[in-house]
Amino acid sequence: MRSLAIYAAAAATATVLLSGCAVLPKSGSGHDKLEQQADALKTTPAARNADAQQRLTDALATIYADSTVRPLHYYSKFVDLNGDGKREAVAYVVGPDGCADGCDLYVLARDGDRYEAVSRIPTSRAPLYQLDHRDDGWHDLLVTMLGDAGGSDRQRMQYAGGGYVPVDDDRTEDAARTPLIPNLDGRGHAIPATTGDRGTADRP
């Protein structure tokens, strides 16, 4: 199980897998809100007549607008993680080479007609689970992380200080869980080069 210090350092210094297009959290923190991404998301078209999937696609297209790596796809699940009656979005962003080296996992919350990035968890792999236990009102997550020597480790994430952070917990494997993204079957949903490209997303 990775410690909080190791995760924070990795999140602050690691090269973003998908061509460096996503903005890393502030130096020294793996869970601060992604302020630069949040600013970018404010320019995302409100799309009041669009459904949640299209709003999420627009948000990810804004985040990855500078990426030179294409095609990009994502796999998503909409679920109320904090009990406020609104569904948050969790999304794995996958490049053309898949997730052999891990993918970016985002947790995004509704902000009016847009989505705001709450957390970015790098080097993630499927499956992703929601745990019954809550911290600060948000369900914990169980994430599969890229481990040492290319292996995979299960990591419990809890909400604290405005985002998800890793915690060491010997009870992780025994925790009651609900699958959110069990696998990456199919092509997922396409992330267009710009938010103005509103083509139909590919479905798994």
PDB file of C-alpha atoms in Angstrom, residues 12-117:
ATOM      1  CA  ALA A  12       3.420  16.548  -7.909  1.00  0.00           C
ATOM      2  CA  THR A  13       6.420  15.475  -9.988  1.00  0.00           C
ATOM      3  CA  ALA A  14       5.378  12.658 -12.309  1.00  0.00           C
ATOM      4  CA  THR A  15       5.126  13.209 -16.046  1.00  0.00           C
ATOM      5  CA  VAL A  16       1.512  13.115 -17.137  1.00  0.00           C
ATOM      6  CA  LEU A  17       1.065   9.955 -19.161  1.00  0.00           C
ATOM      7  CA  LEU A  18      -1.071  11.467 -21.878  1.00  0.00           C
ATOM      8  CA  SER A  19       1.492  13.945 -23.271  1.00  0.00           C
ATOM      9  CA  GLY A  20       1.529  16.283 -20.289  1.00  0.00           C
ATOM     10  CA  CYS A  21      -1.751  17.885 -21.215  1.00  0.00           C
ATOM     11  CA  ALA A  22      -3.449  17.534 -17.848  1.00  0.00           C
ATOM     12  CA  VAL A  23      -2.477  19.988 -15.134  1.00  0.00           C
ATOM     13  CA  LEU A  24      -0.898  18.409 -12.087  1.00  0.00           C
ATOM     14  CA  PRO A  25      -2.073  19.253  -8.584  1.00  0.00           C
ATOM     15  CA  LYS A  26      -0.123  21.876  -6.645  1.00  0.00           C
ATOM     16  CA  SER A  27       3.396  20.933  -5.704  1.00  0.00           C
ATOM     17  CA  GLY A  28       3.468  18.935  -2.510  1.00  0.00           C
ATOM     18  CA  SER A  29      -0.161  17.867  -2.574  1.00  0.00           C
ATOM     19  CA  GLY A  30      -1.898  14.990  -4.292  1.00  0.00           C
ATOM     20  CA  HIS A  31      -5.411  16.185  -3.576  1.00  0.00           C
ATOM     21  CA  ASP A  32      -5.726  19.982  -3.859  1.00  0.00           C
ATOM     22  CA  LYS A  33      -8.411  21.087  -6.265  1.00  0.00           C
ATOM     23  CA  LEU A  34      -7.071  21.392  -9.779  1.00  0.00           C
ATOM     24  CA  GLU A  35      -7.288  25.162  -9.946  1.00  0.00           C
ATOM     25  CA  GLN A  36      -5.923  25.637 -13.445  1.00  0.00           C
ATOM     26  CA  GLN A  37      -8.255  22.982 -14.792  1.00  0.00           C
ATOM     27  CA  ALA A  38     -11.162  24.519 -12.896  1.00  0.00           C
ATOM     28  CA  ASP A  39     -10.403  27.866 -14.541  1.00  0.00           C
ATOM     29  CA  ALA A  40     -10.349  26.177 -17.945  1.00  0.00           C
ATOM     30  CA  LEU A  41     -13.630  24.425 -17.263  1.00  0.00           C
ATOM     31  CA  LYS A  42     -15.318  27.789 -16.687  1.00  0.00           C
ATOM     32  CA  THR A  43     -14.958  28.401 -20.424  1.00  0.00           C
ATOM     33  CA  THR A  44     -16.622  25.112 -21.285  1.00  0.00           C
ATOM     34  CA  PRO A  45     -19.929  25.658 -23.119  1.00  0.00           C
ATOM     35  CA  ALA A  46     -22.768  25.472 -20.627  1.00  0.00           C
ATOM     36  CA  ALA A  47     -24.698  23.122 -22.923  1.00  0.00           C
ATOM     37  CA  ARG A  48     -27.923  23.488 -20.991  1.00  0.00           C
ATOM     38  CA  ASN A  49     -29.710  21.187 -23.410  1.00  0.00           C
ATOM     39  CA  ALA A  50     -26.993  18.528 -23.243  1.00  0.00           C
ATOM     40  CA  ASP A  51     -27.135  15.471 -21.053  1.00  0.00           C
ATOM     41  CA  ALA A  52     -24.630  14.636 -18.336  1.00  0.00           C
ATOM     42  CA  GLN A  53     -22.527  12.524 -20.699  1.00  0.00           C
ATOM     43  CA  GLN A  54     -22.091  15.413 -23.137  1.00  0.00           C
ATOM     44  CA  ARG A  55     -21.230  17.807 -20.303  1.00  0.00           C
ATOM     45  CA  LEU A  56     -18.576  15.368 -19.103  1.00  0.00           C
ATOM     46  CA  THR A  57     -17.226  14.986 -22.635  1.00  0.00           C
ATOM     47  CA  ASP A  58     -16.968  18.784 -22.942  1.00  0.00           C
ATOM     48  CA  ALA A  59     -15.159  19.016 -19.598  1.00  0.00           C
ATOM     49  CA  LEU A  60     -12.590  16.381 -20.582  1.00  0.00           C
ATOM     50  CA  ALA A  61     -12.145  17.968 -24.010  1.00  0.00           C
ATOM     51  CA  THR A  62     -11.292  21.228 -22.223  1.00  0.00           C
ATOM     52  CA  ILE A  63      -8.819  19.534 -19.887  1.00  0.00           C
ATOM     53  CA  TYR A  64      -7.115  17.723 -22.763  1.00  0.00           C
ATOM     54  CA  ALA A  65      -7.357  20.533 -25.319  1.00  0.00           C
ATOM     55  CA  ASP A  66      -3.551  20.798 -25.643  1.00  0.00           C
ATOM     56  CA  SER A  67      -2.920  17.086 -25.966  1.00  0.00           C
ATOM     57  CA  THR A  68      -1.103  15.921 -29.086  1.00  0.00           C
ATOM     58  CA  VAL A  69      -1.886  12.289 -28.281  1.00  0.00           C
ATOM     59  CA  ARG A  70      -4.934  11.029 -30.158  1.00  0.00           C
ATOM     60  CA  PRO A  71      -7.294   9.314 -30.107  1.00  0.00           C
ATOM     61  CA  LEU A  72      -8.375   9.752 -26.498  1.00  0.00           C
ATOM     62  CA  HIS A  73     -11.308   7.898 -24.969  1.00  0.00           C
ATOM     63  CA  TYR A  74     -12.806   7.671 -21.535  1.00  0.00           C
ATOM     64  CA  TYR A  75     -14.901   5.273 -19.486  1.00  0.00           C
ATOM     65  CA  SER A  76     -17.290   6.777 -16.986  1.00  0.00           C
ATOM     66  CA  LYS A  77     -19.789   6.217 -14.226  1.00  0.00           C
ATOM     67  CA  PHE A  78     -22.229   8.721 -12.748  1.00  0.00           C
ATOM     68  CA  VAL A  79     -22.875   8.163  -9.065  1.00  0.00           C
ATOM     69  CA  ASP A  80     -23.784  10.250  -6.019  1.00  0.00           C
ATOM     70  CA  LEU A  81     -20.596   9.970  -3.989  1.00  0.00           C
ATOM     71  CA  ASN A  82     -21.374  12.609  -1.354  1.00  0.00           C
ATOM     72  CA  GLY A  83     -25.090  12.111  -0.741  1.00  0.00           C
ATOM     73  CA  ASP A  84     -26.150  15.550  -1.977  1.00  0.00           C
ATOM     74  CA  GLY A  85     -28.633  14.144  -4.491  1.00  0.00           C
ATOM     75  CA  LYS A  86     -26.431  15.059  -7.478  1.00  0.00           C
ATOM     76  CA  ARG A  87     -24.417  12.491  -9.360  1.00  0.00           C
ATOM     77  CA  GLU A  88     -20.664  13.017  -9.542  1.00  0.00           C
ATOM     78  CA  ALA A  89     -18.736  11.645 -12.507  1.00  0.00           C
ATOM     79  CA  VAL A  90     -15.758   9.303 -12.385  1.00  0.00           C
ATOM     80  CA  ALA A  91     -13.810   8.931 -15.613  1.00  0.00           C
ATOM     81  CA  TYR A  92     -10.794   6.968 -16.796  1.00  0.00           C
ATOM     82  CA  VAL A  93      -8.981   8.715 -19.658  1.00  0.00           C
ATOM     83  CA  VAL A  94      -7.290   6.258 -22.016  1.00  0.00           C
ATOM     84  CA  GLY A  95      -4.741   7.004 -24.715  1.00  0.00           C
ATOM     85  CA  PRO A  96      -4.052   5.011 -27.897  1.00  0.00           C
ATOM     86  CA  ASP A  97      -1.691   2.643 -26.046  1.00  0.00           C
ATOM     87  CA  GLY A  98      -4.248   1.707 -23.419  1.00  0.00           C
ATOM     88  CA  CYS A  99      -3.484   1.638 -19.701  1.00  0.00           C
ATOM     89  CA  ALA A 100      -0.396  -0.547 -19.556  1.00  0.00           C
ATOM     90  CA  ASP A 101       1.377   2.265 -17.686  1.00  0.00           C
ATOM     91  CA  GLY A 102      -1.750   3.424 -15.891  1.00  0.00           C
ATOM     92  CA  CYS A 103      -4.350   6.013 -16.831  1.00  0.00           C
ATOM     93  CA  ASP A 104      -5.633   9.251 -15.369  1.00  0.00           C
ATOM     94  CA  LEU A 105      -8.704   8.804 -13.179  1.00  0.00           C
ATOM     95  CA  TYR A 106     -10.818  11.894 -12.576  1.00  0.00           C
ATOM     96  CA  VAL A 107     -13.554  12.581 -10.066  1.00  0.00           C
ATOM     97  CA  LEU A 108     -15.680  15.519 -11.201  1.00  0.00           C
ATOM     98  CA  ALA A 109     -18.582  17.253  -9.479  1.00  0.00           C
ATOM     99  CA  ARG A 110     -21.446  19.194 -11.044  1.00  0.00           C
ATOM    100  CA  ASP A 111     -21.059  22.965 -10.919  1.00  0.00           C
ATOM    101  CA  GLY A 112     -24.232  24.334 -12.474  1.00  0.00           C
ATOM    102  CA  ASP A 113     -24.259  23.219 -16.099  1.00  0.00           C
ATOM    103  CA  ARG A 114     -20.608  22.161 -16.048  1.00  0.00           C
ATOM    104  CA  TYR A 115     -18.370  19.643 -14.304  1.00  0.00           C
ATOM    105  CA  GLU A 116     -15.548  20.721 -12.009  1.00  0.00           C
ATOM    106  CA  ALA A 117     -12.508  18.496 -11.509  1.00  0.00           C
TER     107      ALA A 117
END
